[in-house]
CSV table of C-alpha atoms and ligand atoms in Angstrom, one decimal:
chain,number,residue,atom,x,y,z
A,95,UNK,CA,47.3,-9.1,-80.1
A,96,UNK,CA,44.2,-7.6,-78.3
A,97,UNK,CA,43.2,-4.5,-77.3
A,98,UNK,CA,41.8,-4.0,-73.7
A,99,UNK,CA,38.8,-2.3,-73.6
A,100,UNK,CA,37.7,-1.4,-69.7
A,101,UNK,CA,34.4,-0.3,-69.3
A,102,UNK,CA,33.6,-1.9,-72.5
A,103,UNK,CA,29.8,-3.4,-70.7
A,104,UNK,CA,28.8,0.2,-70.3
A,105,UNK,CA,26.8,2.0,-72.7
A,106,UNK,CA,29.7,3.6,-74.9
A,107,UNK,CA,31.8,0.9,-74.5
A,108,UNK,CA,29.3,-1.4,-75.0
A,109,UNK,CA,29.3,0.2,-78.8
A,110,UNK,CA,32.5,0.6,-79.5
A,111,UNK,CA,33.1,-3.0,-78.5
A,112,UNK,CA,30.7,-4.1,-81.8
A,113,UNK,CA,32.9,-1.4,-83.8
A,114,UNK,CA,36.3,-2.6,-83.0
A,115,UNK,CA,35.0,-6.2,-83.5
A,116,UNK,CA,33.4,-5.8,-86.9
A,117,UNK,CA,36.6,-4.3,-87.8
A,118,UNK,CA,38.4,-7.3,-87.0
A,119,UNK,CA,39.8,-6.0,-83.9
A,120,UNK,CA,40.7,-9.1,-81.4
A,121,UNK,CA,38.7,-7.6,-78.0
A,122,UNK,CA,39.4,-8.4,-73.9
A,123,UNK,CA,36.8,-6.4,-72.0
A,124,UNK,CA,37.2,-6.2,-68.3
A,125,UNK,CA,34.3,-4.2,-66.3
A,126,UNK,CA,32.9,-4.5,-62.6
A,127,UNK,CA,29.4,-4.2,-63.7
A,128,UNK,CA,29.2,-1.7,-61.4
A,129,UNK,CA,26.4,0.4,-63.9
A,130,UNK,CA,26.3,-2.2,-66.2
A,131,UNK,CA,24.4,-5.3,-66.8
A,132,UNK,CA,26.1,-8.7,-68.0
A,133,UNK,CA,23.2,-9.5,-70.8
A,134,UNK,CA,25.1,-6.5,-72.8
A,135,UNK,CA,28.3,-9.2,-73.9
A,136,UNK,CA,25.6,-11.7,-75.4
A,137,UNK,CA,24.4,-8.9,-77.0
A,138,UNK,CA,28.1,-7.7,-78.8
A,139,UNK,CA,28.6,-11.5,-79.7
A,140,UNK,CA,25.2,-11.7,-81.1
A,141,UNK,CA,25.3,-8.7,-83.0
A,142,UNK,CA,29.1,-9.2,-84.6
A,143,UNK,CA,28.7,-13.1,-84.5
A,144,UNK,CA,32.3,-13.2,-82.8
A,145,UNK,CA,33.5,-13.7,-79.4
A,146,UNK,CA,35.7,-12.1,-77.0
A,147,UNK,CA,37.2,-12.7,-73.2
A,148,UNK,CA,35.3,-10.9,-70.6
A,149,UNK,CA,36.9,-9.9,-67.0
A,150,UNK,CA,34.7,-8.8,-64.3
A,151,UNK,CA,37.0,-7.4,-62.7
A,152,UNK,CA,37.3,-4.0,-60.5
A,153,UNK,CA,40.3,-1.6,-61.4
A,154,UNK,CA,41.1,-1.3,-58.1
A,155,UNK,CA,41.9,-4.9,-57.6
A,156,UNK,CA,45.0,-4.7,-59.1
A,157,UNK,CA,46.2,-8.1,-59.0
A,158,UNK,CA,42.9,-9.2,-60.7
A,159,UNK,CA,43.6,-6.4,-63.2
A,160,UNK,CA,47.7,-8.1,-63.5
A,161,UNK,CA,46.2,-11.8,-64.4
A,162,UNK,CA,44.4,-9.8,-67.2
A,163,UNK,CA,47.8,-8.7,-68.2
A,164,UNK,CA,49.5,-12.2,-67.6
A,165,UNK,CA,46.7,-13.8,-69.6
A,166,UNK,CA,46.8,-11.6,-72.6
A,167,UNK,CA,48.8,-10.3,-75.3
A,168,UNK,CA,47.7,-6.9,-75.4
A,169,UNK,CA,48.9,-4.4,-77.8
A,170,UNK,CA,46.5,-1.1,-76.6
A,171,UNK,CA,44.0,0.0,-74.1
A,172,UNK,CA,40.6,1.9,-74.3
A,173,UNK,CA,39.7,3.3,-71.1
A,174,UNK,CA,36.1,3.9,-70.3
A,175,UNK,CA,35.8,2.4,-66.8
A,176,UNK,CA,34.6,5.3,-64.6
A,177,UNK,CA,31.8,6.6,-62.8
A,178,UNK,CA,30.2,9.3,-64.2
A,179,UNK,CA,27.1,10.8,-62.5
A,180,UNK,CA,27.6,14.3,-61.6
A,181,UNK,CA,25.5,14.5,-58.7
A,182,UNK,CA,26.5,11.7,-57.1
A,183,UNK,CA,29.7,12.6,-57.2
A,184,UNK,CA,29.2,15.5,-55.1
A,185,UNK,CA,27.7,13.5,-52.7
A,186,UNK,CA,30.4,10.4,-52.6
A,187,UNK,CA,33.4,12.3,-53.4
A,188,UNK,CA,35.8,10.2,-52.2
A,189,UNK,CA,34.6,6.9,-54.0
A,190,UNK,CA,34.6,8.9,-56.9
A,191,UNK,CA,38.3,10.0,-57.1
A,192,UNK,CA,39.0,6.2,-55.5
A,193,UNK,CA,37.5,4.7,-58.6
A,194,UNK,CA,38.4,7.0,-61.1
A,195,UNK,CA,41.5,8.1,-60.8
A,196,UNK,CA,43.1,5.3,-58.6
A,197,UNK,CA,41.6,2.9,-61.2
A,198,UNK,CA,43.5,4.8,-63.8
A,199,UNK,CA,46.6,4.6,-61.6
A,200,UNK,CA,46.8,1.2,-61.9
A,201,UNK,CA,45.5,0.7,-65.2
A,202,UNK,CA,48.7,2.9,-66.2
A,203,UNK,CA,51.0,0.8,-63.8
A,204,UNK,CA,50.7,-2.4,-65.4
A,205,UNK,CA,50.5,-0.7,-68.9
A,206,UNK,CA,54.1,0.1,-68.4
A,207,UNK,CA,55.4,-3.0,-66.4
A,208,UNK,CA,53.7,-5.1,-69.4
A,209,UNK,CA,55.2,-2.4,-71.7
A,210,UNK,CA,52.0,-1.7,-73.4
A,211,UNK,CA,52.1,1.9,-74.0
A,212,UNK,CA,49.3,2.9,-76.6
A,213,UNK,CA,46.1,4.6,-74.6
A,214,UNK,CA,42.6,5.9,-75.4
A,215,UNK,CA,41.0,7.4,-73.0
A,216,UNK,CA,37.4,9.3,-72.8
A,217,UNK,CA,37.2,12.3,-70.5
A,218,UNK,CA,34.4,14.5,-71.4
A,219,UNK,CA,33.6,18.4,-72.5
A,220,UNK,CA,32.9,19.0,-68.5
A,221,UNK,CA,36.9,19.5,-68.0
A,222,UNK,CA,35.9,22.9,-70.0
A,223,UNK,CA,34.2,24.3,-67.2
A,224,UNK,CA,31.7,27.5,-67.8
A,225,UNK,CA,33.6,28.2,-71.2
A,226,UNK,CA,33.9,31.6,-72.2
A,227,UNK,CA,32.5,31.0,-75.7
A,228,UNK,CA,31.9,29.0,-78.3
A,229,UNK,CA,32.3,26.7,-80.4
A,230,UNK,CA,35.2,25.0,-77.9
A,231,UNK,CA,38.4,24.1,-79.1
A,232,UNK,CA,40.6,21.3,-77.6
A,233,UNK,CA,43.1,24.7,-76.0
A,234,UNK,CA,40.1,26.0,-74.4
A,235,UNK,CA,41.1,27.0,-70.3
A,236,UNK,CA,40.4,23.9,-68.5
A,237,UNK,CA,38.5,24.1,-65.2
A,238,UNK,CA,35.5,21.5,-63.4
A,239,UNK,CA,32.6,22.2,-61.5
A,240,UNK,CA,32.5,19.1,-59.5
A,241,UNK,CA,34.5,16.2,-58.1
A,242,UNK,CA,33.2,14.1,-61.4
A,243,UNK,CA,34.5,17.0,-63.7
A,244,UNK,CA,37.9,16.9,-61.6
A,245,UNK,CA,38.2,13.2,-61.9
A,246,UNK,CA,39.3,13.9,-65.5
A,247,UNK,CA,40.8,16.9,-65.5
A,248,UNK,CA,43.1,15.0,-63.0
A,249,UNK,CA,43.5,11.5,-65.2
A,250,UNK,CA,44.1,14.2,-68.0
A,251,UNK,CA,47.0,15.9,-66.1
A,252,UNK,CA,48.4,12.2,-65.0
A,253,UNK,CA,48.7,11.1,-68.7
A,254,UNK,CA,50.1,14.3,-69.7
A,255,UNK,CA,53.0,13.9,-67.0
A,256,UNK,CA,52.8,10.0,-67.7
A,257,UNK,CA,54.1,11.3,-71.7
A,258,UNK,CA,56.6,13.8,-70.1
A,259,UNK,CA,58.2,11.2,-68.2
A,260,UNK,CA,58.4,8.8,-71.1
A,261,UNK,CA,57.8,9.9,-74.4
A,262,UNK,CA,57.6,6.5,-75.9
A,263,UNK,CA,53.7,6.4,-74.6
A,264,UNK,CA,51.2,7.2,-77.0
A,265,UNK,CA,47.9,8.6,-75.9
A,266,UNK,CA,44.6,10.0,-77.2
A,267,UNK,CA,42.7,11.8,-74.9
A,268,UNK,CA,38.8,12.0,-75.9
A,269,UNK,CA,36.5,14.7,-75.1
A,270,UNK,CA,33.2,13.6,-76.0
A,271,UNK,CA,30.1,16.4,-76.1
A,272,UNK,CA,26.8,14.6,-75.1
A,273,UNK,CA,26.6,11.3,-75.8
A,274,UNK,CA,23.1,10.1,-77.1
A,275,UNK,CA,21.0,7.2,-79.6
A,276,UNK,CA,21.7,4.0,-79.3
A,277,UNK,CA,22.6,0.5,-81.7
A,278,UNK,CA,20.4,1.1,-84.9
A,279,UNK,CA,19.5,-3.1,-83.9
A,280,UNK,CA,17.6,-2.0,-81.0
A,281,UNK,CA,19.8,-4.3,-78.9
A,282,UNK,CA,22.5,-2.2,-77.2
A,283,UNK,CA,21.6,1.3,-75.6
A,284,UNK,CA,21.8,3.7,-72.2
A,285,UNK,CA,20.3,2.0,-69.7
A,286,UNK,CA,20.3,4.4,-66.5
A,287,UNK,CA,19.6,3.0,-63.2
A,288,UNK,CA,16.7,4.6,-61.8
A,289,UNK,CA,15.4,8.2,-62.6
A,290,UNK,CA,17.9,9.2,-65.6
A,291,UNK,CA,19.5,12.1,-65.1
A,292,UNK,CA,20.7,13.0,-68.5
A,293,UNK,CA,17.9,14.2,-71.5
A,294,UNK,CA,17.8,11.4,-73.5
A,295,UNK,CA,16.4,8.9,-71.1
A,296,UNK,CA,14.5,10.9,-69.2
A,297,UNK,CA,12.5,11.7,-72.6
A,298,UNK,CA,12.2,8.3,-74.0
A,299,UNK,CA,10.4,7.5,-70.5
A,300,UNK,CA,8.3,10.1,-70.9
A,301,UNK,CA,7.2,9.0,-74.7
A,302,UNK,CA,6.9,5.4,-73.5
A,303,UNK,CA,4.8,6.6,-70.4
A,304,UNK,CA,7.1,5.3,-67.7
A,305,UNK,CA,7.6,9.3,-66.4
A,306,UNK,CA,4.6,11.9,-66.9
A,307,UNK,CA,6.4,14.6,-68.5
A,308,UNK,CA,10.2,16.5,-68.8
A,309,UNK,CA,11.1,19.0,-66.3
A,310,UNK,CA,12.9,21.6,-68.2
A,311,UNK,CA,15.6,22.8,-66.3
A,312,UNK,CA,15.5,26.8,-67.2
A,313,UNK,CA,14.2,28.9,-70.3
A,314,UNK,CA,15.6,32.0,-69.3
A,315,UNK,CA,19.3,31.1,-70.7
A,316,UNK,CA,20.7,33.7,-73.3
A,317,UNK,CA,20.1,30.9,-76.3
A,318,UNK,CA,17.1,31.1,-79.3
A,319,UNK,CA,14.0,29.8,-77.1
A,320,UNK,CA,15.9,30.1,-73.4
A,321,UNK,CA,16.9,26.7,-72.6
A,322,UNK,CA,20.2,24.7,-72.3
A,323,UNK,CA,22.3,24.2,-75.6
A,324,UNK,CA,23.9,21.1,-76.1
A,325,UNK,CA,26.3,19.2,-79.1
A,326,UNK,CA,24.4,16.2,-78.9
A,327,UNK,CA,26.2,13.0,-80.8
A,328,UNK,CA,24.6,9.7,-81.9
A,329,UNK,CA,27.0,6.6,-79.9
A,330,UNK,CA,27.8,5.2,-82.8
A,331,UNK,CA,29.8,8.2,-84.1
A,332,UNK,CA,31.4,8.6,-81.2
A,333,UNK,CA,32.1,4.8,-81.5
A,334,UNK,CA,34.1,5.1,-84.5
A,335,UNK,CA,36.2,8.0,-83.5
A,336,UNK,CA,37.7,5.3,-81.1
A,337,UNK,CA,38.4,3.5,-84.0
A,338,UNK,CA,40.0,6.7,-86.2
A,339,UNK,CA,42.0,7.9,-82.4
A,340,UNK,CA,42.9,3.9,-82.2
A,341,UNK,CA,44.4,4.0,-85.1
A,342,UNK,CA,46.3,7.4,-84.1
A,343,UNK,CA,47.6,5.3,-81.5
A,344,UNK,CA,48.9,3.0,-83.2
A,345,UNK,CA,51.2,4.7,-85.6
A,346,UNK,CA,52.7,8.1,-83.4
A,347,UNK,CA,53.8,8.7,-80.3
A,348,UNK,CA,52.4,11.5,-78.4
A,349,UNK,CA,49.4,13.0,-76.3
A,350,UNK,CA,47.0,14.7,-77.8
A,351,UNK,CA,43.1,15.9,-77.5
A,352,UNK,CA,40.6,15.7,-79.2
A,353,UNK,CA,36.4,17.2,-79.2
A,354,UNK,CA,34.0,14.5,-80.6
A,355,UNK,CA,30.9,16.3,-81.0
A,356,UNK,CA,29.1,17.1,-84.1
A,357,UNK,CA,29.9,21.1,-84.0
A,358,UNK,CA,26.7,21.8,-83.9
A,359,UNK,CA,24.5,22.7,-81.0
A,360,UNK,CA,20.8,21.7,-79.6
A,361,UNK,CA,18.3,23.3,-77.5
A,362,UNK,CA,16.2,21.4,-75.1
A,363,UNK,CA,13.0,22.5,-76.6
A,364,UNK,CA,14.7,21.1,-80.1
A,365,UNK,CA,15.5,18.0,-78.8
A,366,UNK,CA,11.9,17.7,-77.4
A,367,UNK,CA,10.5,18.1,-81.2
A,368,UNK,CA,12.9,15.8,-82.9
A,369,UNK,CA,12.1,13.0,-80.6
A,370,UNK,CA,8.6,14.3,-81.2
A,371,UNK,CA,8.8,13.6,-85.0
A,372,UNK,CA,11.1,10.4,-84.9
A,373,UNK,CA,9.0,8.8,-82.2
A,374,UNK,CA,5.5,9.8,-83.3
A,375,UNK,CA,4.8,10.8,-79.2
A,376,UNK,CA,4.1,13.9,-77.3
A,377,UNK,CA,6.5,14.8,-74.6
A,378,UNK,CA,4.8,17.1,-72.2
A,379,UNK,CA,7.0,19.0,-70.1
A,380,UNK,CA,7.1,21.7,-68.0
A,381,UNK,CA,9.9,24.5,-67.3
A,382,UNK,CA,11.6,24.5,-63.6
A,383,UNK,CA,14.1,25.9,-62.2
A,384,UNK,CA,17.6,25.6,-64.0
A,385,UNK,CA,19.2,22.8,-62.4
A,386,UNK,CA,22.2,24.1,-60.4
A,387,UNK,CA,25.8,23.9,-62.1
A,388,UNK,CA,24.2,23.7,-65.5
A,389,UNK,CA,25.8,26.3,-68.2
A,390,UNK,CA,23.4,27.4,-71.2
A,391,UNK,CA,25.9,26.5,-74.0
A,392,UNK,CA,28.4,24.0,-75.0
A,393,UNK,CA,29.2,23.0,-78.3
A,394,UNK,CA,32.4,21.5,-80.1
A,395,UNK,CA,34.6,22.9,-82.7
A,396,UNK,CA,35.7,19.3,-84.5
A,397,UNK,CA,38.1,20.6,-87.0
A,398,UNK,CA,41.1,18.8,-85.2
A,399,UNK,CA,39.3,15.5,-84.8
A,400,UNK,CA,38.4,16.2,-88.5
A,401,UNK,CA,42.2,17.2,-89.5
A,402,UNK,CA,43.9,14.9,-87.5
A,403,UNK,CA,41.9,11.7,-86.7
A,404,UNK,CA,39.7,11.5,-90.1
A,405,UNK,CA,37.0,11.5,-88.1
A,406,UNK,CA,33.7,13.7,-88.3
A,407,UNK,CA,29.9,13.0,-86.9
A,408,UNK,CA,27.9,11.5,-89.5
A,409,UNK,CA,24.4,11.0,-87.8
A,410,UNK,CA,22.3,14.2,-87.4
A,411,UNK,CA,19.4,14.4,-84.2
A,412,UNK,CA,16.7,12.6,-86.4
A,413,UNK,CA,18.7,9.7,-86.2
A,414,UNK,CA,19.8,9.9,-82.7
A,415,UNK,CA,16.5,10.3,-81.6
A,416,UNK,CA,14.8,7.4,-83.7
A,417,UNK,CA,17.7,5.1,-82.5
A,418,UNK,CA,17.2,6.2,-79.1
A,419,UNK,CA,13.8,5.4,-79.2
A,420,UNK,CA,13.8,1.9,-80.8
A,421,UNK,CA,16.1,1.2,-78.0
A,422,UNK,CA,13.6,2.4,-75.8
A,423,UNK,CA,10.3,0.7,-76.6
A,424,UNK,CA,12.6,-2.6,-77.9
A,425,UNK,CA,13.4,-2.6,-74.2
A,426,UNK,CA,11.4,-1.1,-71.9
A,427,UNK,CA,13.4,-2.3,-68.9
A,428,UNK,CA,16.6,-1.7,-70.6
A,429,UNK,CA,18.8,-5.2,-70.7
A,430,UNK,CA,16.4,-6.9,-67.4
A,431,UNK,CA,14.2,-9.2,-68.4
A,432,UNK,CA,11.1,-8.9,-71.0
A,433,UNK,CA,8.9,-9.8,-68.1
A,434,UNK,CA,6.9,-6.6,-68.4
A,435,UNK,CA,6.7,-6.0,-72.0
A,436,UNK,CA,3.4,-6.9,-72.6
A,437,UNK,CA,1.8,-4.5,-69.2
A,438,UNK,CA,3.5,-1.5,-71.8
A,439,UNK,CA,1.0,0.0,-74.4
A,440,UNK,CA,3.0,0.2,-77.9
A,441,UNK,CA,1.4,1.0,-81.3
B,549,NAD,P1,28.8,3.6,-68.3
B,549,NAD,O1,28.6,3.8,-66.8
B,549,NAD,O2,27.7,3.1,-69.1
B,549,NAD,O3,30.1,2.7,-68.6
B,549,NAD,C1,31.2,2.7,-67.7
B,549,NAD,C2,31.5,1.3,-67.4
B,549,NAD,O4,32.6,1.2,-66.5
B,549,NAD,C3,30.4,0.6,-66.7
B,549,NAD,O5,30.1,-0.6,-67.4
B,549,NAD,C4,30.9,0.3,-65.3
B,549,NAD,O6,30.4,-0.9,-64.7
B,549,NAD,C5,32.4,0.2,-65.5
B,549,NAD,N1,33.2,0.6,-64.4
B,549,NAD,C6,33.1,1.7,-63.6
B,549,NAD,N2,34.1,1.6,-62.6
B,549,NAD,C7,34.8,0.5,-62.8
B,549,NAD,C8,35.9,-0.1,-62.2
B,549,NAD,N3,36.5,0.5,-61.1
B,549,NAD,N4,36.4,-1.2,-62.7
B,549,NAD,C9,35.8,-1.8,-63.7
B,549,NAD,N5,34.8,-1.3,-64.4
B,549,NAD,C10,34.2,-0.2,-63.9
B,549,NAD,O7,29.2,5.0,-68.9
B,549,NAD,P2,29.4,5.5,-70.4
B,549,NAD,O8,28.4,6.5,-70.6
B,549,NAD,O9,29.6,4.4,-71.3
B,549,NAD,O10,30.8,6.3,-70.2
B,549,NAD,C11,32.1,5.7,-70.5
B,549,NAD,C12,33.1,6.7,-70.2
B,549,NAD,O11,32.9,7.9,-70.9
B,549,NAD,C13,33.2,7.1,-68.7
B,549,NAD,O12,34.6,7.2,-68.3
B,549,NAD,C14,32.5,8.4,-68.7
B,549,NAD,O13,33.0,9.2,-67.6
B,549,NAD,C15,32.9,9.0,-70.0
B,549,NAD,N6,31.9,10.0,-70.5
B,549,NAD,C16,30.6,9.7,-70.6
B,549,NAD,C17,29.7,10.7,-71.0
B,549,NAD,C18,28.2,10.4,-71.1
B,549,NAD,O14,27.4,11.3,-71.2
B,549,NAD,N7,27.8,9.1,-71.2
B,549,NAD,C19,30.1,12.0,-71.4
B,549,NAD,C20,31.5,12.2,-71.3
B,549,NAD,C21,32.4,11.3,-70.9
B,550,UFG,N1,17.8,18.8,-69.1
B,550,UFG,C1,16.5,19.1,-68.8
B,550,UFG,N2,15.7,18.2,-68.1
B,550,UFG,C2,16.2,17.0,-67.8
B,550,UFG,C3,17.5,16.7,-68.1
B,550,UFG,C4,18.3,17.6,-68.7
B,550,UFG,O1,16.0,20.2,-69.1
B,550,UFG,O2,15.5,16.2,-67.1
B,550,UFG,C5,18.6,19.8,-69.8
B,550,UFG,C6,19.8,20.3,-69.1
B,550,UFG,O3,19.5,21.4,-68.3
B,550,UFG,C7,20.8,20.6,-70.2
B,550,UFG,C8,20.4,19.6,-71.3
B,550,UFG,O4,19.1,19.1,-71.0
B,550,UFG,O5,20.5,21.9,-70.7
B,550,UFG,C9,21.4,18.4,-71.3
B,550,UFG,O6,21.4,17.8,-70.0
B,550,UFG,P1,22.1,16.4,-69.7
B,550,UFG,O7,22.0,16.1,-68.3
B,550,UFG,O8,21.6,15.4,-70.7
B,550,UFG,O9,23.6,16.6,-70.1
B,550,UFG,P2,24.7,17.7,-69.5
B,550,UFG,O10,25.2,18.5,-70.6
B,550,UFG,O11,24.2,18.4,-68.3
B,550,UFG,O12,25.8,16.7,-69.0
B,550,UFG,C10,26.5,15.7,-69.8
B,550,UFG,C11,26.9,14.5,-68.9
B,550,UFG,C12,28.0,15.0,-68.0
B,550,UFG,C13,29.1,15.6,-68.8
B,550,UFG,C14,28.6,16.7,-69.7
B,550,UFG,C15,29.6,17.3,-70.6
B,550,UFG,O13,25.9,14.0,-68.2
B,550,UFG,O14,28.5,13.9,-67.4
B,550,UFG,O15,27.5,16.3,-70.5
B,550,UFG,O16,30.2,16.3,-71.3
B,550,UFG,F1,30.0,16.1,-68.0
């Protein structure tokens, strides 16, 4: 018996793929390598010395998707597959709730004709909207700011009618905080097409000296030094909670929630010197406009993960940082070719 990982190329997938296996989980991925890049699988194998099936295969194509089905003897499915660029999202709105939530449609379709009814699947801390205060807790309003955001506040509303319908599904729904750091190997990480969007990247550029300096977005937000507050978590951890909500899976029946964050929240100007003292180089920045749609706090309260899955964040911002950063210079061009290593300056 397997378990179905979709999205499992992409850069938290990619993770929790070497988790599952090292815990002797049997594996199928199936991605389009849509943001992903296919040197990632060698990469699992290699790390975990064990192999697994690979599908590249869209969501939408359902009867693609089916043969995965007909070919395997799958026991439970983690969901990743999705796009997830706010921005973008705006601007392609349609392809976004296509691919999302349709691929989630018929993900969920064959689950039940193959009567495989044990899901994980990761929606994010943006289906809390501007929250009120914090820390957030799982029963936190639920709103979205963008057609990303409402992507899985919809696949969250789908599985909660999917469980009403039929109460013999069991599914874990995972709100992960702000995903950052990367494979303590150096050999899995984020690799963002183009200019990143999200902190991490965009710093680790800037301290390789592939961007000039971090445009702080705002430091006039009600926090300690005015900038954006985040509940950054090193991949890894939020790795395992798969593992902890698999398990969950596994042995009830039911839908539930859950925060993976640490609890504990970052500024930008934090961040900046943490990566400063892991990495050893100076990020110069300077502070622009706040970037529209951004709120100035969000951090997790973890006590159900912690109550209810066994789980809880081990690696603190040092380490997500360093790890982020060996990624980083181990791969300058993320998983492309090494071609250019040697034009980059490293000491
Ligand atoms: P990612 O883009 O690295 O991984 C997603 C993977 O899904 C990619 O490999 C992509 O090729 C694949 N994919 C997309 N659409 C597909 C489709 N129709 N069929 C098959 N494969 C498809 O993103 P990630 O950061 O690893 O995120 C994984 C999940 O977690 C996503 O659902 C994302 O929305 C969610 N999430 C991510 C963050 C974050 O900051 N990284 C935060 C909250 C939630
Ligand atoms: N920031 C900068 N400069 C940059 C990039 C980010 O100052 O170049 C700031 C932002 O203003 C924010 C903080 O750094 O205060 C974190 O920004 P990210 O873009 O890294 O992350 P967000 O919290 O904005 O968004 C992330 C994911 C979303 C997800 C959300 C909640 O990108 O998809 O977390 O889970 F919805």
């Amino acid at each position: 018996m397997a378990i179905l990982v979709t999205g499992g190329a992409g850069y938290i997938g990619s993770h929790t793929c070497v988790e599952l296996l090292i815990a002797g989980f049997e594996i199928v991925v199936v991605d389009n390598l849509s943001n992903s890049n296919i040197n990632v699988l060698n990469r699992i194998r290699e790390l975990t010395k064990k192999d697994f099936k690979f599908y590249e295969v869209d969501l939408i194509d359902k009867s693609s998707l089916e043969d995965v089905f007909i070919e395997n003897s799958i026991e439970a499915v983690i969901h990743f597959a999705g796009l997830k660029a706010v921005g973008e999202s705006v601007k392609i709105p349609l392809h976004y709730y296509h691919n999302n939530i349709t691929g989630t449609l018929f993900l969920c379709e064959l689950m039940e004709k193959y009567d495989i009814k044990k899901l994980v699947f990761s929606s994010s801390a943006t289906v809390y909207g501007v929250p009120i205060n914090v820390p957030i807790t799982e029963d936190f309003l639920l709103s979205a700011t963008n057609p990303y955001g409402r992507t899985k506040l919809m696949i969250e509303e789908i599985l909660r009618d999917l469980y009403i319908q039929n109460r013999d599904w069991n599914i874990v729904i995972l709100r992960y905080f702000n995903p950052i750091g990367a494979h303590p190997s150096g050999r899995l990480g984020e690799d963002p097409n183009g200019l990143p969007n999200n902190l991490m990247p965009y710093i680790t550029q800037v301290g390789i000296g592939k961007l000039e300096e971090l445009r702080v977005f705002g430091n006039d937000y009600p926090t300690s030094d005015g900038t954006g507050v985040r509940d950054y978590i090193h991949v890894v951890d939020l790795a395992l909670g798969h593992l902890k909500a698999l398990e969950k899976v596994m042995s009830t029946s039911g839908i539930d929630a859950y925060n993976l964050g640490t609890g504990r929240g970052y500024s930008v100007l934090e961040v900046v010197e943490a990566f400063e003292k892991a990495s050893g180089r100076k990020v110069p920045y300077t502070v622009v406009e706040r970037r529209p749609g951004d709120i100035p706090i969000c951090y997790a309260d973890v006590n159900k993960a912690k109550k209810e899955l066994g789980w809880a964040a081990t690696r603190g911002i040092g380490d997500m940082c360093l790890d982020s950063w060996q990624w980083q210079i181990k791969n300058p061009n993320g998983y492309e070719d090494f071609k250019h290593i040697s034009k980059i300056k490293m000491n």
